Amino acid sequence: LIKVALIYKPARVTPEGAWLTDVNSVWSRAPLAQTFRTAGGERFSVVVNHFKSKSCLGASGANLDQGDGQSCYNARRVLQAQRLIAWIASTVLPAAGDPDVLIIGDLNAGMREDPLTALTAGGYVNLVYALVGPSAYSYVFDGQSGTLDYALADAGLATQASGVVEWHANADEPSVLDYNEEFKSPGQLMSLYSPDAFRSSDHDPLAIELSLDGTGGGRKVWMPLVAVR
């Protein structure tokens, strides 16, 4: 069972109000939202997501592979993106009382695929594209690299995003070193293991620096997104 979660440092931010989730049936894994307050009193909300995967298991109708390079369940992921925009507007922002919101997570869609287009059309800025550029990648599969993991900010918070760092600790590492055990012998489990961060997931961690006074030189908060399997 895959779920989403938020881990934060109490020394840097304090939760403001209760956490929120959405129970709509469109979700494969329901999003989780929390508003935080910094020591300086600045507030912003974080919404962590994990959209439907590209696996074709059980796909039918519009969710079948349409041959457009977006694989299966693209229609479902678009519905999830649209629902996310609506839920944030109707529930998260009124509860937060502050317009600053950061969408993070594994959206299982490429940078130019329909779910990302829906989010950017809904007013959210893709910080990975804006601050890293079109060559960004967080995942490598069968020799092809691309982005599946994102940070998207509303227009106001986007002006306060002063940095994005992709840590290529996983995607560039050989898959034989990964965390899966089912294809390894007991000897390989011992010899290939290393107690460090490399190949601890199949996705790369992403960190976003927010300068929350909007000037680029004020209070900074790093929001790391780490994909954990």
Short mmCIF file of C-alpha atoms in Angstrom, two decimals:
data_model
loop_
_atom_site.label_atom_id
_atom_site.label_comp_id
_atom_site.label_asym_id
_atom_site.label_seq_id
_atom_site.Cartn_x
_atom_site.Cartn_y
_atom_site.Cartn_z
CA LEU A 1 0.00 0.00 0.00
CA ILE A 2 1.49 3.35 -1.07
CA LYS A 3 0.63 6.50 0.86
CA VAL A 4 1.93 10.06 0.91
CA ALA A 5 3.45 11.74 3.96
CA LEU A 6 5.09 14.98 5.13
CA ILE A 7 8.17 15.16 7.33
CA TYR A 8 9.27 18.55 8.64
CA LYS A 9 11.82 20.08 11.00
CA PRO A 10 10.11 21.69 14.02
CA ALA A 11 13.11 24.00 14.41
CA ARG A 12 12.36 25.58 11.02
CA VAL A 13 8.57 25.52 10.64
CA THR A 14 5.49 24.97 12.79
CA PRO A 15 2.23 23.39 11.56
CA GLU A 16 -0.60 25.91 11.43
CA GLY A 17 -4.00 24.29 11.80
CA ALA A 18 -4.95 20.71 11.04
CA TRP A 19 -3.68 18.65 8.14
CA LEU A 20 -6.14 18.09 5.32
CA THR A 21 -6.78 15.34 2.81
CA ASP A 22 -9.28 14.79 0.01
CA VAL A 23 -11.55 11.74 -0.11
CA ASN A 24 -12.64 12.10 -3.74
CA SER A 25 -12.72 8.77 -5.60
CA VAL A 26 -10.47 10.07 -8.39
CA TRP A 27 -7.39 9.56 -6.24
CA SER A 28 -5.10 6.54 -6.25
CA ARG A 29 -3.33 8.00 -3.22
CA ALA A 30 -5.11 10.95 -1.61
CA PRO A 31 -3.14 14.23 -1.40
CA LEU A 32 -2.05 15.57 1.97
CA ALA A 33 -1.97 19.30 2.77
CA GLN A 34 -0.49 21.19 5.70
CA THR A 35 -0.03 24.90 6.33
CA PHE A 36 3.24 25.89 8.01
CA ARG A 37 4.44 29.02 9.78
CA THR A 38 8.09 30.10 9.98
CA ALA A 39 9.74 31.71 13.01
CA GLY A 40 9.30 35.05 11.27
CA GLY A 41 5.55 34.53 10.95
CA GLU A 42 5.41 33.80 7.22
CA ARG A 43 2.87 31.16 6.24
CA PHE A 44 2.60 28.82 3.27
CA SER A 45 0.86 25.52 2.54
CA VAL A 46 2.41 22.34 1.17
CA VAL A 47 0.35 19.74 -0.71
CA VAL A 48 2.09 16.42 -1.35
CA ASN A 49 0.80 14.09 -4.06
CA HIS A 50 1.38 10.81 -5.82
CA PHE A 51 -0.61 10.61 -9.05
CA LYS A 52 -1.70 7.37 -10.70
CA SER A 53 1.17 5.39 -12.18
CA LYS A 54 1.75 4.68 -15.88
CA SER A 55 1.31 0.93 -15.34
CA CYS A 56 -1.37 -0.45 -17.67
CA LEU A 57 -2.71 -3.01 -15.19
CA GLY A 58 -6.52 -2.77 -15.22
CA ALA A 59 -6.63 0.10 -17.71
CA SER A 60 -9.66 0.45 -19.98
CA GLY A 61 -11.35 3.02 -22.18
CA ALA A 62 -9.72 6.44 -22.08
CA ASN A 63 -7.14 5.14 -19.61
CA LEU A 64 -5.64 2.74 -22.15
CA ASP A 65 -2.37 3.74 -23.81
CA GLN A 66 -3.39 6.20 -26.53
CA GLY A 67 -0.09 5.87 -28.38
CA ASP A 68 0.85 9.48 -27.63
CA GLY A 69 3.83 8.70 -25.42
CA GLN A 70 1.94 9.35 -22.16
CA SER A 71 1.23 5.67 -21.45
CA CYS A 72 -1.78 4.34 -19.56
CA TYR A 73 -4.01 6.24 -17.13
CA ASN A 74 -3.12 9.63 -18.58
CA ALA A 75 -6.83 10.55 -18.53
CA ARG A 76 -6.98 9.64 -14.84
CA ARG A 77 -3.92 11.75 -14.06
CA VAL A 78 -5.49 14.73 -15.85
CA LEU A 79 -8.62 14.34 -13.71
CA GLN A 80 -6.40 14.19 -10.63
CA ALA A 81 -4.64 17.41 -11.65
CA GLN A 82 -7.97 19.15 -12.21
CA ARG A 83 -9.36 17.88 -8.92
CA LEU A 84 -6.20 19.02 -7.10
CA ILE A 85 -6.61 22.58 -8.40
CA ALA A 86 -10.27 22.65 -7.35
CA TRP A 87 -9.64 21.10 -3.91
CA ILE A 88 -6.84 23.52 -3.09
CA ALA A 89 -9.04 26.46 -4.07
CA SER A 90 -12.12 25.27 -2.20
CA THR A 91 -10.56 23.71 0.91
CA VAL A 92 -6.84 24.26 1.45
CA LEU A 93 -6.58 28.00 0.80
CA PRO A 94 -9.69 29.01 2.81
CA ALA A 95 -8.40 26.97 5.77
CA ALA A 96 -4.91 28.44 5.46
CA GLY A 97 -6.01 32.06 5.11
CA ASP A 98 -2.92 32.58 2.94
CA PRO A 99 -2.56 32.23 -0.84
CA ASP A 100 0.97 30.76 -0.85
CA VAL A 101 0.84 27.07 -1.76
CA LEU A 102 3.43 24.59 -2.97
CA ILE A 103 2.41 21.41 -4.80
CA ILE A 104 5.05 18.68 -4.54
CA GLY A 105 5.24 15.01 -5.35
CA ASP A 106 5.54 12.25 -7.90
CA LEU A 107 3.01 13.17 -10.58
CA ASN A 108 3.95 10.26 -12.85
CA ALA A 109 3.88 12.57 -15.87
CA GLY A 110 6.51 14.15 -18.05
CA MET A 111 7.11 17.89 -18.06
CA ARG A 112 5.07 18.47 -21.22
CA GLU A 113 2.38 15.86 -20.63
CA ASP A 114 -1.29 16.70 -20.11
CA PRO A 115 -1.39 16.59 -16.26
CA LEU A 116 1.39 19.19 -16.03
CA THR A 117 -0.28 21.30 -18.70
CA ALA A 118 -3.50 21.20 -16.64
CA LEU A 119 -1.67 22.38 -13.51
CA THR A 120 0.18 25.20 -15.23
CA ALA A 121 -3.02 26.27 -17.03
CA GLY A 122 -4.60 26.37 -13.57
CA GLY A 123 -2.13 29.04 -12.48
CA TYR A 124 0.72 27.01 -10.99
CA VAL A 125 4.36 27.60 -11.95
CA ASN A 126 6.55 24.55 -12.59
CA LEU A 127 9.60 25.51 -10.52
CA VAL A 128 11.66 22.64 -11.91
CA TYR A 129 11.27 24.00 -15.43
CA ALA A 130 11.55 27.64 -14.37
CA LEU A 131 14.71 27.27 -12.26
CA VAL A 132 16.42 24.13 -13.61
CA GLY A 133 15.26 24.17 -17.22
CA PRO A 134 14.14 21.70 -19.89
CA SER A 135 17.14 19.43 -19.26
CA ALA A 136 15.90 18.59 -15.74
CA TYR A 137 15.42 14.92 -14.89
CA SER A 138 14.55 12.90 -11.81
CA TYR A 139 14.05 9.44 -13.24
CA VAL A 140 15.75 7.12 -15.73
CA PHE A 141 13.97 4.14 -17.28
CA ASP A 142 15.31 1.93 -20.07
CA GLY A 143 17.95 4.53 -20.89
CA GLN A 144 15.50 7.42 -21.17
CA SER A 145 15.51 10.25 -18.64
CA GLY A 146 12.81 12.73 -17.71
CA THR A 147 10.96 14.37 -14.84
CA LEU A 148 8.24 12.72 -12.80
CA ASP A 149 8.78 14.65 -9.57
CA TYR A 150 7.81 18.29 -9.25
CA ALA A 151 7.37 21.42 -7.20
CA LEU A 152 4.71 23.81 -8.48
CA ALA A 153 3.90 27.09 -6.79
CA ASP A 154 1.10 29.60 -7.10
CA ALA A 155 2.15 32.79 -8.89
CA GLY A 156 2.87 34.67 -5.66
CA LEU A 157 4.97 31.96 -4.04
CA ALA A 158 6.80 31.37 -7.32
CA THR A 159 8.33 34.84 -7.02
CA GLN A 160 9.69 33.79 -3.61
CA ALA A 161 11.27 30.56 -4.86
CA SER A 162 14.98 31.32 -4.97
CA GLY A 163 16.40 27.93 -5.82
CA VAL A 164 15.72 24.34 -6.91
CA VAL A 165 18.28 21.56 -6.58
CA GLU A 166 17.98 18.08 -8.08
CA TRP A 167 20.15 15.59 -6.20
CA HIS A 168 20.95 12.82 -8.66
CA ALA A 169 21.59 10.23 -5.99
CA ASN A 170 19.32 7.58 -7.50
CA ALA A 171 18.44 7.97 -11.17
CA ASP A 172 22.06 7.85 -12.34
CA GLU A 173 22.94 4.81 -10.21
CA PRO A 174 22.76 1.28 -11.67
CA SER A 175 19.53 -0.54 -10.88
CA VAL A 176 21.44 -3.54 -9.51
CA LEU A 177 22.23 -1.36 -6.48
CA ASP A 178 18.61 -0.48 -5.78
CA TYR A 179 16.45 -1.40 -2.81
CA ASN A 180 14.61 -4.31 -4.47
CA GLU A 181 15.60 -7.65 -2.99
CA GLU A 182 13.58 -10.16 -4.99
CA PHE A 183 16.17 -10.62 -7.76
CA LYS A 184 19.27 -10.72 -5.56
CA SER A 185 20.96 -13.66 -3.88
CA PRO A 186 21.73 -13.53 -0.15
CA GLY A 187 25.36 -12.89 -1.06
CA GLN A 188 24.44 -9.97 -3.31
CA LEU A 189 22.22 -8.48 -0.61
CA MET A 190 25.29 -8.33 1.61
CA SER A 191 27.93 -7.32 -0.94
CA LEU A 192 25.91 -4.70 -2.81
CA TYR A 193 24.48 -2.94 0.23
CA SER A 194 25.96 0.39 1.33
CA PRO A 195 24.58 2.52 4.19
CA ASP A 196 24.45 5.75 2.20
CA ALA A 197 21.83 7.72 0.28
CA PHE A 198 22.65 6.42 -3.18
CA ARG A 199 20.03 4.29 -4.94
CA SER A 200 17.79 4.42 -1.86
CA SER A 201 14.93 5.08 -4.32
CA ASP A 202 14.36 5.01 -8.06
CA HIS A 203 13.58 8.76 -8.08
CA ASP A 204 15.91 11.66 -7.29
CA PRO A 205 15.26 13.97 -4.32
CA LEU A 206 14.34 17.56 -5.08
CA ALA A 207 14.88 20.56 -2.79
CA ILE A 208 13.19 23.95 -3.13
CA GLU A 209 14.53 27.10 -1.48
CA LEU A 210 11.90 29.68 -0.51
CA SER A 211 12.86 33.26 0.36
CA LEU A 212 9.63 34.09 2.07
CA ASP A 213 9.92 37.86 2.25
CA GLY A 214 9.74 37.93 -1.56
CA THR A 215 13.05 39.78 -2.00
CA GLY A 216 15.33 36.79 -2.49
CA GLY A 217 17.40 37.77 0.52
CA GLY A 218 15.12 37.20 3.47
CA ARG A 219 14.25 34.19 5.56
CA LYS A 220 14.97 31.02 3.62
CA VAL A 221 13.28 27.65 4.05
CA TRP A 222 14.43 24.54 2.20
CA MET A 223 11.55 22.20 1.33
CA PRO A 224 13.08 18.84 0.34
CA LEU A 225 10.98 16.43 -1.68
CA VAL A 226 12.31 12.91 -1.32
CA ALA A 227 10.65 10.08 -3.22
CA VAL A 228 10.72 7.01 -0.99
CA ARG A 229 9.60 3.59 -2.13
#
